[in-house]
Amino acid sequence: MLACIQRVSRAQVTVDDELCGRIDGGMLVLLGVAGDDTEADARQLARKVAGLRIFEDAEGKMNLSLGDVGGAMLVVSQFTLLGDCRKGRRPSFVAAAPPELAERLYETFVAAVAEEGIAAATGRFRQHMQVELVNDGPVTLLVESK
């Protein structure tokens, strides 16, 4: 499982011009699920991401977590994170989980984030989404479950 995390001052996702999820400060998490990922991977990654200390303290150091700053998380499924671009010019998505597994683990991740006390908004699985964000910093990190 792979998460692309962006610290944001705001972010939202729409489907067919309908607002699905919105946050005012926190993290946008683009989540890719691999075929060999498990529920344990989803729960472990959710704990890791929720606890990341990427927010600035009073001294300007990245020392605070999402919970410390009272932020929220917008989680958007993104199988293209698993795209392998090493050969040729067209990405291969063979490492991505089949949709049924990916959706189940995506939902497990979101539920585990909520269990960490973090408000979580989402996009819509298997839909064409428009994601808007203001990256704060910019701060962008890649975190893997394995």
Coordinates of N, CA and C in Angstrom, one line a residue:
M1 N 0.9 -1.2 0.0 CA 0.0 0.0 0.0 C 0.9 1.2 0.0
L2 N 0.5 2.2 -0.8 CA 1.3 3.4 -1.0 C 0.5 4.6 -0.7
A3 N 1.0 5.5 0.1 CA 0.2 6.8 0.3 C 1.1 8.0 -0.1
C4 N 0.6 8.8 -0.9 CA 1.2 10.1 -1.2 C 0.5 11.1 -0.3
I5 N 1.2 11.7 0.6 CA 0.6 12.6 1.6 C 1.0 14.0 1.3
Q6 N 0.1 14.9 1.3 CA 0.4 16.3 1.1 C -0.2 17.1 2.3
R7 N 0.6 17.9 2.9 CA 0.1 18.8 3.9 C -0.7 19.9 3.2
V8 N -1.9 20.1 3.6 CA -2.7 21.1 2.9 C -3.4 22.1 3.8
S9 N -3.6 23.3 3.3 CA -4.4 24.3 4.0 C -5.9 24.1 3.7
R10 N -6.1 23.5 2.5 CA -7.5 23.1 2.2 C -7.4 22.1 1.0
A11 N -8.4 21.2 0.9 CA -8.5 20.3 -0.2 C -10.0 19.8 -0.4
Q12 N -10.3 19.5 -1.6 CA -11.7 19.0 -1.8 C -11.7 18.1 -3.1
V13 N -12.7 17.2 -3.1 CA -12.8 16.3 -4.3 C -14.3 16.4 -4.7
T14 N -14.5 16.4 -6.0 CA -15.8 16.5 -6.6 C -15.9 15.3 -7.7
V15 N -17.1 14.9 -7.8 CA -17.5 13.9 -8.9 C -18.7 14.5 -9.6
D16 N -18.6 14.6 -10.9 CA -19.7 15.2 -11.7 C -20.3 16.5 -11.1
D17 N -19.3 17.4 -10.8 CA -19.7 18.7 -10.2 C -20.4 18.6 -8.8
E18 N -20.3 17.5 -8.2 CA -20.9 17.3 -6.8 C -19.7 17.2 -5.8
L19 N -19.7 18.0 -4.8 CA -18.7 18.0 -3.8 C -18.9 16.7 -3.0
C20 N -17.8 15.9 -2.9 CA -17.9 14.6 -2.2 C -17.2 14.8 -0.8
G21 N -16.1 15.4 -0.8 CA -15.3 15.5 0.5 C -14.5 16.8 0.5
R22 N -14.4 17.4 1.6 CA -13.7 18.7 1.8 C -13.1 18.8 3.2
I23 N -11.8 19.3 3.2 CA -11.2 19.6 4.5 C -10.6 21.0 4.5
D24 N -10.6 21.6 5.7 CA -9.9 22.9 5.8 C -8.7 22.8 6.7
G25 N -7.7 22.2 6.1 CA -6.4 22.1 6.8 C -6.2 20.7 7.3
G26 N -5.0 20.1 7.0 CA -4.7 18.8 7.4 C -3.9 18.1 6.3
M27 N -4.3 16.9 5.9 CA -3.6 16.1 4.9 C -4.5 15.6 3.8
L28 N -4.0 15.7 2.6 CA -4.7 15.0 1.5 C -3.8 13.7 1.3
V29 N -4.5 12.6 1.3 CA -3.8 11.3 1.2 C -4.3 10.6 -0.1
L30 N -3.5 10.5 -1.1 CA -3.8 9.7 -2.3 C -3.3 8.3 -2.0
L31 N -4.2 7.3 -2.0 CA -3.9 6.0 -1.5 C -4.0 5.0 -2.7
G32 N -2.9 4.2 -2.9 CA -2.8 3.2 -3.8 C -2.7 1.8 -3.1
V33 N -3.5 0.9 -3.6 CA -3.5 -0.5 -3.0 C -2.9 -1.5 -3.9
A34 N -2.0 -2.3 -3.5 CA -1.3 -3.3 -4.3 C -2.1 -4.6 -4.1
G35 N -1.9 -5.5 -5.0 CA -2.5 -6.8 -5.0 C -2.2 -7.7 -3.8
D36 N -1.0 -7.5 -3.2 CA -0.6 -8.3 -2.1 C -0.9 -7.6 -0.7
D37 N -1.6 -6.5 -0.7 CA -1.8 -5.8 0.5 C -2.9 -6.5 1.3
T38 N -2.9 -6.3 2.6 CA -3.8 -6.9 3.6 C -4.5 -5.9 4.4
E39 N -5.5 -6.3 5.2 CA -6.1 -5.4 6.2 C -5.1 -4.9 7.2
A40 N -4.2 -5.8 7.6 CA -3.2 -5.4 8.5 C -2.3 -4.2 7.9
D41 N -2.0 -4.3 6.7 CA -1.3 -3.2 6.0 C -2.0 -1.9 6.1
A42 N -3.4 -2.0 5.8 CA -4.2 -0.8 5.8 C -4.2 -0.2 7.2
R43 N -4.4 -1.0 8.2 CA -4.5 -0.4 9.6 C -3.1 0.1 10.0
Q44 N -2.1 -0.6 9.7 CA -0.7 -0.1 10.1 C -0.4 1.2 9.4
L45 N -0.7 1.3 8.1 CA -0.4 2.5 7.3 C -1.3 3.7 7.8
A46 N -2.5 3.4 8.2 CA -3.4 4.5 8.7 C -2.8 5.0 10.0
R47 N -2.4 4.2 10.9 CA -1.8 4.6 12.2 C -0.5 5.5 11.9
K48 N 0.3 5.0 11.0 CA 1.5 5.7 10.6 C 1.2 7.1 10.1
V49 N 0.3 7.2 9.1 CA 0.0 8.4 8.5 C -0.6 9.4 9.5
A50 N -1.6 8.9 10.3 CA -2.3 9.7 11.3 C -1.3 10.3 12.3
G51 N -0.2 9.6 12.6 CA 0.7 10.0 13.6 C 1.9 10.8 13.1
L52 N 2.0 10.9 11.7 CA 3.2 11.6 11.2 C 3.3 13.0 11.7
R53 N 4.5 13.4 12.1 CA 4.7 14.8 12.7 C 5.2 15.7 11.6
I54 N 4.3 16.2 10.8 CA 4.7 17.0 9.7 C 4.1 18.5 9.8
F55 N 3.6 18.8 10.9 CA 3.0 20.1 11.2 C 4.0 20.9 12.1
E56 N 4.1 22.2 11.9 CA 5.1 23.0 12.6 C 4.6 23.3 14.0
D57 N 5.6 23.3 14.9 CA 5.3 23.7 16.3 C 5.6 25.2 16.4
A58 N 5.6 25.7 17.6 CA 5.8 27.1 17.9 C 7.2 27.6 17.4
E59 N 8.1 26.7 17.3 CA 9.5 27.0 16.9 C 9.7 26.8 15.4
G60 N 8.6 26.5 14.7 CA 8.7 26.3 13.2 C 9.3 24.9 12.8
K61 N 9.4 24.0 13.7 CA 9.9 22.7 13.4 C 8.7 21.7 13.1
M62 N 8.9 20.8 12.2 CA 7.9 19.8 11.9 C 7.9 18.8 13.1
N63 N 7.0 19.0 14.1 CA 7.0 18.3 15.3 C 5.6 17.9 15.8
L64 N 4.6 18.3 15.0 CA 3.2 18.0 15.5 C 2.5 17.1 14.5
S65 N 1.6 16.3 15.1 CA 0.8 15.4 14.2 C -0.5 16.0 13.9
L66 N -1.2 15.3 13.0 CA -2.6 15.8 12.6 C -3.5 16.0 13.8
G67 N -3.5 15.1 14.7 CA -4.3 15.2 15.9 C -3.9 16.4 16.8
D68 N -2.6 16.6 16.9 CA -2.0 17.7 17.7 C -2.6 19.1 17.2
V69 N -2.7 19.2 15.8 CA -3.2 20.5 15.3 C -4.7 20.5 15.0
G70 N -5.4 19.4 15.3 CA -6.8 19.4 15.1 C -7.2 19.4 13.6
G71 N -6.3 18.8 12.8 CA -6.6 18.8 11.3 C -7.4 17.5 10.9
A72 N -7.8 17.5 9.7 CA -8.6 16.4 9.1 C -7.8 15.8 8.0
M73 N -8.3 14.7 7.5 CA -7.7 14.0 6.4 C -8.7 13.8 5.2
L74 N -8.3 14.1 4.0 CA -9.1 13.7 2.8 C -8.4 12.6 2.2
V75 N -9.1 11.4 2.1 CA -8.5 10.2 1.5 C -9.1 10.0 0.1
V76 N -8.2 9.9 -0.9 CA -8.7 9.6 -2.3 C -8.0 8.4 -2.8
S77 N -8.8 7.5 -3.3 CA -8.2 6.3 -3.9 C -7.5 6.6 -5.2
Q78 N -6.3 6.0 -5.4 CA -5.6 6.4 -6.6 C -4.7 5.2 -7.1
F79 N -5.3 4.3 -7.9 CA -4.5 3.1 -8.3 C -3.3 3.5 -9.1
T80 N -3.3 4.6 -9.8 CA -2.2 5.0 -10.6 C -0.9 5.2 -9.9
L81 N -1.0 5.3 -8.5 CA 0.3 5.3 -7.8 C 1.1 4.1 -7.9
L82 N 0.4 3.0 -8.3 CA 1.1 1.7 -8.5 C 1.5 1.5 -9.9
G83 N 1.4 2.5 -10.7 CA 1.9 2.4 -12.1 C 3.4 2.2 -12.2
D84 N 3.8 1.2 -12.9 CA 5.2 1.0 -13.1 C 5.6 1.6 -14.5
C85 N 6.5 2.6 -14.4 CA 6.9 3.3 -15.6 C 8.4 3.0 -16.0
R86 N 8.9 1.9 -15.5 CA 10.3 1.6 -15.8 C 10.5 1.1 -17.2
K87 N 9.6 0.5 -17.9 CA 9.7 0.1 -19.3 C 8.7 0.8 -20.1
G88 N 9.2 1.2 -21.3 CA 8.3 1.9 -22.2 C 7.8 3.2 -21.8
R89 N 6.7 3.6 -22.4 CA 6.1 4.9 -22.1 C 4.7 4.8 -21.6
R90 N 4.2 3.6 -21.5 CA 2.8 3.4 -21.0 C 3.0 2.7 -19.7
P91 N 2.4 3.3 -18.6 CA 2.5 2.6 -17.3 C 1.8 1.2 -17.2
S92 N 2.4 0.3 -16.5 CA 1.8 -1.0 -16.2 C 1.2 -0.9 -14.8
F93 N -0.1 -1.4 -14.8 CA -0.8 -1.4 -13.5 C -1.0 -2.8 -12.9
V94 N -0.1 -3.8 -13.3 CA -0.3 -5.1 -12.9 C -0.1 -5.3 -11.3
A95 N 0.6 -4.4 -10.7 CA 0.8 -4.4 -9.3 C -0.4 -3.9 -8.5
A96 N -1.3 -3.2 -9.1 CA -2.5 -2.7 -8.4 C -3.4 -3.8 -8.1
A97 N -4.1 -3.6 -6.9 CA -5.1 -4.6 -6.5 C -6.3 -4.6 -7.4
P98 N -7.0 -5.7 -7.5 CA -8.3 -5.7 -8.2 C -9.3 -4.8 -7.5
P99 N -10.2 -4.2 -8.2 CA -11.1 -3.2 -7.6 C -11.8 -3.7 -6.3
E100 N -12.2 -4.9 -6.2 CA -13.0 -5.4 -5.0 C -12.0 -5.3 -3.8
L101 N -10.8 -5.9 -3.9 CA -9.9 -5.8 -2.8 C -9.5 -4.4 -2.5
A102 N -9.2 -3.6 -3.5 CA -8.7 -2.2 -3.3 C -9.8 -1.4 -2.5
E103 N -11.0 -1.6 -2.9 CA -12.1 -0.8 -2.2 C -12.2 -1.3 -0.8
R104 N -12.2 -2.6 -0.5 CA -12.3 -3.1 0.9 C -11.1 -2.5 1.7
L105 N -9.9 -2.5 1.2 CA -8.7 -2.0 2.0 C -8.7 -0.5 2.1
Y106 N -9.2 0.2 1.1 CA -9.4 1.6 1.1 C -10.4 2.0 2.3
E107 N -11.5 1.3 2.3 CA -12.4 1.5 3.4 C -11.9 1.1 4.8
T108 N -11.1 0.1 4.8 CA -10.4 -0.3 6.1 C -9.4 0.8 6.5
F109 N -8.7 1.4 5.6 CA -7.8 2.5 5.9 C -8.6 3.7 6.5
V110 N -9.7 4.1 5.8 CA -10.5 5.2 6.3 C -11.0 5.0 7.7
A111 N -11.5 3.8 7.9 CA -12.1 3.4 9.2 C -11.0 3.5 10.3
A112 N -9.8 3.0 9.9 CA -8.7 3.0 10.9 C -8.2 4.4 11.2
V113 N -8.3 5.3 10.3 CA -8.0 6.8 10.5 C -9.0 7.3 11.5
A114 N -10.3 7.0 11.3 CA -11.3 7.5 12.2 C -11.1 6.9 13.6
E115 N -10.6 5.7 13.7 CA -10.3 5.1 15.0 C -9.2 5.8 15.7
E116 N -8.3 6.5 15.0 CA -7.2 7.2 15.5 C -7.7 8.6 16.0
G117 N -9.0 8.9 15.8 CA -9.6 10.2 16.3 C -9.4 11.3 15.3
I118 N -9.2 10.9 14.0 CA -9.0 11.9 13.0 C -10.3 12.0 12.1
A119 N -10.8 13.2 11.9 CA -11.9 13.3 11.0 C -11.5 13.0 9.6
A120 N -12.2 12.1 8.8 CA -11.8 11.7 7.5 C -12.9 12.0 6.5
A121 N -12.5 12.7 5.4 CA -13.4 12.9 4.3 C -12.9 12.0 3.2
T122 N -13.7 11.7 2.2 CA -13.3 10.8 1.1 C -13.8 11.2 -0.2
G123 N -13.2 10.7 -1.2 CA -13.8 10.8 -2.6 C -14.7 9.6 -2.8
R124 N -14.9 9.3 -4.1 CA -15.8 8.1 -4.4 C -14.9 7.1 -5.2
F125 N -14.9 5.9 -4.7 CA -14.1 4.8 -5.2 C -14.6 4.5 -6.7
R126 N -13.6 4.3 -7.6 CA -13.9 3.9 -9.0 C -14.6 5.0 -9.7
Q127 N -14.5 6.2 -9.3 CA -15.1 7.3 -10.1 C -14.1 8.3 -10.6
H128 N -14.4 9.0 -11.6 CA -13.5 10.0 -12.1 C -13.7 11.2 -11.2
M129 N -12.6 11.6 -10.5 CA -12.7 12.7 -9.5 C -11.9 13.9 -9.9
Q130 N -12.3 15.0 -9.5 CA -11.5 16.3 -9.6 C -11.0 16.6 -8.2
V131 N -9.7 16.6 -8.0 CA -9.1 16.9 -6.7 C -8.5 18.3 -6.7
E132 N -8.9 19.1 -5.8 CA -8.3 20.4 -5.7 C -7.6 20.5 -4.3
L133 N -6.4 21.2 -4.3 CA -5.7 21.3 -3.0 C -4.8 22.5 -3.1
V134 N -4.5 23.0 -1.9 CA -3.5 24.0 -1.7 C -2.5 23.4 -0.8
N135 N -1.3 23.0 -1.4 CA -0.3 22.3 -0.6 C 0.4 23.4 0.3
D136 N 0.5 23.1 1.5 CA 1.1 24.0 2.5 C 2.5 23.7 2.8
G137 N 3.4 24.5 2.3 CA 4.8 24.3 2.5 C 5.7 24.6 1.3
P138 N 5.7 23.8 0.3 CA 4.9 22.5 0.1 C 5.6 21.4 0.9
V139 N 4.7 20.5 1.3 CA 5.1 19.3 2.0 C 4.4 18.1 1.4
T140 N 5.2 17.2 0.8 CA 4.7 16.0 0.2 C 5.6 14.8 0.5
L141 N 5.0 13.8 1.0 CA 5.7 12.6 1.4 C 5.1 11.3 0.8
L142 N 5.9 10.3 0.6 CA 5.5 9.0 0.2 C 5.7 8.0 1.3
V143 N 4.7 7.3 1.7 CA 4.8 6.3 2.8 C 4.2 5.0 2.3
E144 N 5.0 3.9 2.5 CA 4.6 2.6 2.1 C 4.3 1.7 3.3
S145 N 3.4 0.8 3.2 CA 3.0 -0.1 4.3 C 4.1 -1.2 4.5
K146 N 4.8 -1.5 3.5 CA 5.8 -2.7 3.6 C 7.2 -2.1 3.9

